[in-house]
Amino acid sequence: MNAPAWPAAPQGHEAFDLLATMVALVRPDGRCLFANAAFENVLGLSRRSVLKRDWFGWFHEADLLRETVAAVAHNEFSTSRLEAQLRRPVGAGTETLPVHVIVNQLEGSEATLVELIEIEQQTRQDREERALGQVQANKELIRNLAHEIKNPLGGIRGAAQLLQMEVESKDLSEYAQVIIHEADRLQALVDRLLAPHRRPHVVADMNIHEVCERVRALILAEFPRGLALERDYDTSIPDFRGDREQLIQAVLNIAHNAALALAERRAIGDARIVLRTRIARQVTLGKQRYRLALELHVEDNGPGIPEAIRDRIFYPLVSGREGGSGLGLTLAQTFVSQHQGTIDCESEPGRTLFRITMPLP
């Protein structure tokens, strides 16, 4: 006897794809008749894949959710709310996403309309708004700092050169040379701070996987032993307009920091960095709504970012590594913001994830 055909998605629900929250039409037996674009985006799977399996299987300890859907479908309640834990596939495993669930009746149908709201969604939006404000503050800080440093720096270097020509003592001449050398080092630092603001934005058609492959090659060339750099690409992501070199530098800065943080794991041979690309739908970036966006993840299995600086890692001159300049992530954030995108970070011991999100055409 053949298994019953899984029901096709009903017509007339395209408007649900415009919502930022996850929406599904679910029967009490777990059959999912429809899942919107936000649901696909959160799970990182196609709608066909979502509809193939028991809908309740996407949740931890789903008995209460199953009972609630059945109660609403059988008219015991017109609507009901509860908290649940959504399973989200990540690489070879899963992660848990806390959600607020609203179950509503559909008149004339046994199916229920289920809305899932990420509990952390508002927190993430607030964090993105703060990050955008931080980018602007960083720009002003860098410009003002460069202006305040460059003017006296030129005078200090010039005076040291004159002093070096006048003194006869070898020791004093060496001291003057130290001043000149340190002035040049500070000048180089100022130039690095100003570089992303001076360099013209060279826009052309590009593919994000070309960027990832270039970064992968550069990292493996520098760290050839003990580090696995894995690919997890969505090859359906379309080309878009952007500055290829800027994005290579942004991703390289993040991946290079990860590789350096993995020193102990590289020594024992189990260091891992994952470059992952995904499509996101109905994304808000900088208070503007985009139908499609690119998500690029750089994930490592290192010790994590020290908690003391976790909220300040994108600030200029903040580094968690001895000898670090504290400019890599600041420049990465600047380059991504010039593509109307954002960077955010999640970090704990054993897993650090940087997520770059940029709009797609």
PDB file of N, CA and C in Angstrom, residues 158-196:
ATOM      1  N   GLY A 158      60.227  66.159  12.149  1.00  0.00           N
ATOM      2  CA  GLY A 158      61.116  67.167  11.566  1.00  0.00           C
ATOM      3  C   GLY A 158      62.142  67.668  12.569  1.00  0.00           C
ATOM      4  N   ALA A 159      61.700  67.909  13.811  1.00  0.00           N
ATOM      5  CA  ALA A 159      62.626  68.375  14.835  1.00  0.00           C
ATOM      6  C   ALA A 159      63.681  67.316  15.145  1.00  0.00           C
ATOM      7  N   ALA A 160      63.262  66.046  15.168  1.00  0.00           N
ATOM      8  CA  ALA A 160      64.222  64.965  15.431  1.00  0.00           C
ATOM      9  C   ALA A 160      65.258  64.864  14.312  1.00  0.00           C
ATOM     10  N   GLN A 161      64.847  65.068  13.071  1.00  0.00           N
ATOM     11  CA  GLN A 161      65.797  65.038  11.951  1.00  0.00           C
ATOM     12  C   GLN A 161      66.826  66.173  12.068  1.00  0.00           C
ATOM     13  N   LEU A 162      66.348  67.374  12.412  1.00  0.00           N
ATOM     14  CA  LEU A 162      67.261  68.508  12.589  1.00  0.00           C
ATOM     15  C   LEU A 162      68.232  68.246  13.740  1.00  0.00           C
ATOM     16  N   LEU A 163      67.682  67.686  14.828  1.00  0.00           N
ATOM     17  CA  LEU A 163      68.523  67.377  15.979  1.00  0.00           C
ATOM     18  C   LEU A 163      69.599  66.357  15.626  1.00  0.00           C
ATOM     19  N   GLN A 164      69.223  65.370  14.848  1.00  0.00           N
ATOM     20  CA  GLN A 164      70.176  64.333  14.453  1.00  0.00           C
ATOM     21  C   GLN A 164      71.330  64.914  13.639  1.00  0.00           C
ATOM     22  N   MET A 165      71.025  65.903  12.809  1.00  0.00           N
ATOM     23  CA  MET A 165      72.076  66.519  11.983  1.00  0.00           C
ATOM     24  C   MET A 165      73.000  67.406  12.825  1.00  0.00           C
ATOM     25  N   GLU A 166      72.512  67.930  13.945  1.00  0.00           N
ATOM     26  CA  GLU A 166      73.276  68.878  14.737  1.00  0.00           C
ATOM     27  C   GLU A 166      74.165  68.205  15.783  1.00  0.00           C
ATOM     28  N   VAL A 167      73.683  67.107  16.356  1.00  0.00           N
ATOM     29  CA  VAL A 167      74.439  66.506  17.467  1.00  0.00           C
ATOM     30  C   VAL A 167      75.632  65.728  16.952  1.00  0.00           C
ATOM     31  N   GLU A 168      76.691  65.721  17.751  1.00  0.00           N
ATOM     32  CA  GLU A 168      77.898  64.980  17.380  1.00  0.00           C
ATOM     33  C   GLU A 168      77.996  63.659  18.141  1.00  0.00           C
ATOM     34  N   SER A 169      77.335  63.571  19.281  1.00  0.00           N
ATOM     35  CA  SER A 169      77.391  62.346  20.066  1.00  0.00           C
ATOM     36  C   SER A 169      76.631  61.222  19.366  1.00  0.00           C
ATOM     37  N   LYS A 170      77.279  60.066  19.294  1.00  0.00           N
ATOM     38  CA  LYS A 170      76.642  58.912  18.649  1.00  0.00           C
ATOM     39  C   LYS A 170      75.400  58.483  19.414  1.00  0.00           C
ATOM     40  N   ASP A 171      75.474  58.511  20.763  1.00  0.00           N
ATOM     41  CA  ASP A 171      74.324  58.106  21.571  1.00  0.00           C
ATOM     42  C   ASP A 171      73.127  59.022  21.328  1.00  0.00           C
ATOM     43  N   LEU A 172      73.386  60.343  21.301  1.00  0.00           N
ATOM     44  CA  LEU A 172      72.293  61.291  21.061  1.00  0.00           C
ATOM     45  C   LEU A 172      71.715  61.125  19.673  1.00  0.00           C
ATOM     46  N   SER A 173      72.566  60.830  18.702  1.00  0.00           N
ATOM     47  CA  SER A 173      72.098  60.589  17.333  1.00  0.00           C
ATOM     48  C   SER A 173      71.181  59.368  17.287  1.00  0.00           C
ATOM     49  N   GLU A 174      71.534  58.334  18.042  1.00  0.00           N
ATOM     50  CA  GLU A 174      70.690  57.126  18.080  1.00  0.00           C
ATOM     51  C   GLU A 174      69.347  57.434  18.735  1.00  0.00           C
ATOM     52  N   TYR A 175      69.352  58.277  19.785  1.00  0.00           N
ATOM     53  CA  TYR A 175      68.088  58.655  20.423  1.00  0.00           C
ATOM     54  C   TYR A 175      67.185  59.398  19.433  1.00  0.00           C
ATOM     55  N   ALA A 176      67.791  60.297  18.646  1.00  0.00           N
ATOM     56  CA  ALA A 176      67.018  61.020  17.629  1.00  0.00           C
ATOM     57  C   ALA A 176      66.456  60.055  16.601  1.00  0.00           C
ATOM     58  N   GLN A 177      67.243  59.027  16.240  1.00  0.00           N
ATOM     59  CA  GLN A 177      66.770  58.043  15.264  1.00  0.00           C
ATOM     60  C   GLN A 177      65.595  57.244  15.825  1.00  0.00           C
ATOM     61  N   VAL A 178      65.623  56.974  17.133  1.00  0.00           N
ATOM     62  CA  VAL A 178      64.489  56.287  17.770  1.00  0.00           C
ATOM     63  C   VAL A 178      63.228  57.131  17.646  1.00  0.00           C
ATOM     64  N   ILE A 179      63.348  58.444  17.861  1.00  0.00           N
ATOM     65  CA  ILE A 179      62.188  59.337  17.740  1.00  0.00           C
ATOM     66  C   ILE A 179      61.643  59.301  16.320  1.00  0.00           C
ATOM     67  N   ILE A 180      62.539  59.355  15.331  1.00  0.00           N
ATOM     68  CA  ILE A 180      62.111  59.317  13.923  1.00  0.00           C
ATOM     69  C   ILE A 180      61.416  58.000  13.617  1.00  0.00           C
ATOM     70  N   HIS A 181      61.990  56.894  14.097  1.00  0.00           N
ATOM     71  CA  HIS A 181      61.414  55.567  13.837  1.00  0.00           C
ATOM     72  C   HIS A 181      60.020  55.458  14.446  1.00  0.00           C
ATOM     73  N   GLU A 182      59.865  55.920  15.694  1.00  0.00           N
ATOM     74  CA  GLU A 182      58.557  55.824  16.349  1.00  0.00           C
ATOM     75  C   GLU A 182      57.541  56.759  15.706  1.00  0.00           C
ATOM     76  N   ALA A 183      57.993  57.921  15.240  1.00  0.00           N
ATOM     77  CA  ALA A 183      57.093  58.827  14.516  1.00  0.00           C
ATOM     78  C   ALA A 183      56.595  58.174  13.235  1.00  0.00           C
ATOM     79  N   ASP A 184      57.504  57.479  12.529  1.00  0.00           N
ATOM     80  CA  ASP A 184      57.108  56.776  11.302  1.00  0.00           C
ATOM     81  C   ASP A 184      56.123  55.651  11.618  1.00  0.00           C
ATOM     82  N   ARG A 185      56.318  54.957  12.743  1.00  0.00           N
ATOM     83  CA  ARG A 185      55.408  53.876  13.118  1.00  0.00           C
ATOM     84  C   ARG A 185      54.006  54.424  13.399  1.00  0.00           C
ATOM     85  N   LEU A 186      53.953  55.556  14.103  1.00  0.00           N
ATOM     86  CA  LEU A 186      52.654  56.180  14.374  1.00  0.00           C
ATOM     87  C   LEU A 186      52.002  56.673  13.086  1.00  0.00           C
ATOM     88  N   GLN A 187      52.791  57.185  12.162  1.00  0.00           N
ATOM     89  CA  GLN A 187      52.265  57.635  10.876  1.00  0.00           C
ATOM     90  C   GLN A 187      51.650  56.466  10.108  1.00  0.00           C
ATOM     91  N   ALA A 188      52.336  55.322  10.153  1.00  0.00           N
ATOM     92  CA  ALA A 188      51.811  54.124   9.476  1.00  0.00           C
ATOM     93  C   ALA A 188      50.499  53.689  10.111  1.00  0.00           C
ATOM     94  N   LEU A 189      50.402  53.795  11.450  1.00  0.00           N
ATOM     95  CA  LEU A 189      49.162  53.430  12.135  1.00  0.00           C
ATOM     96  C   LEU A 189      48.021  54.356  11.718  1.00  0.00           C
ATOM     97  N   VAL A 190      48.301  55.647  11.644  1.00  0.00           N
ATOM     98  CA  VAL A 190      47.282  56.613  11.222  1.00  0.00           C
ATOM     99  C   VAL A 190      46.843  56.326   9.790  1.00  0.00           C
ATOM    100  N   ASP A 191      47.798  56.004   8.934  1.00  0.00           N
ATOM    101  CA  ASP A 191      47.460  55.694   7.538  1.00  0.00           C
ATOM    102  C   ASP A 191      46.562  54.463   7.451  1.00  0.00           C
ATOM    103  N   ARG A 192      46.828  53.456   8.303  1.00  0.00           N
ATOM    104  CA  ARG A 192      45.983  52.262   8.301  1.00  0.00           C
ATOM    105  C   ARG A 192      44.580  52.589   8.786  1.00  0.00           C
ATOM    106  N   LEU A 193      44.473  53.461   9.769  1.00  0.00           N
ATOM    107  CA  LEU A 193      43.158  53.865  10.257  1.00  0.00           C
ATOM    108  C   LEU A 193      42.354  54.593   9.187  1.00  0.00           C
ATOM    109  N   LEU A 194      43.042  55.419   8.402  1.00  0.00           N
ATOM    110  CA  LEU A 194      42.356  56.237   7.401  1.00  0.00           C
ATOM    111  C   LEU A 194      42.165  55.515   6.077  1.00  0.00           C
ATOM    112  N   ALA A 195      42.867  54.400   5.867  1.00  0.00           N
ATOM    113  CA  ALA A 195      42.860  53.734   4.560  1.00  0.00           C
ATOM    114  C   ALA A 195      41.461  53.444   4.016  1.00  0.00           C
ATOM    115  N   PRO A 196      40.539  52.840   4.828  1.00  0.00           N
ATOM    116  CA  PRO A 196      39.227  52.528   4.263  1.00  0.00           C
ATOM    117  C   PRO A 196      38.411  53.757   3.893  1.00  0.00           C
TER     118      PRO A 196
END
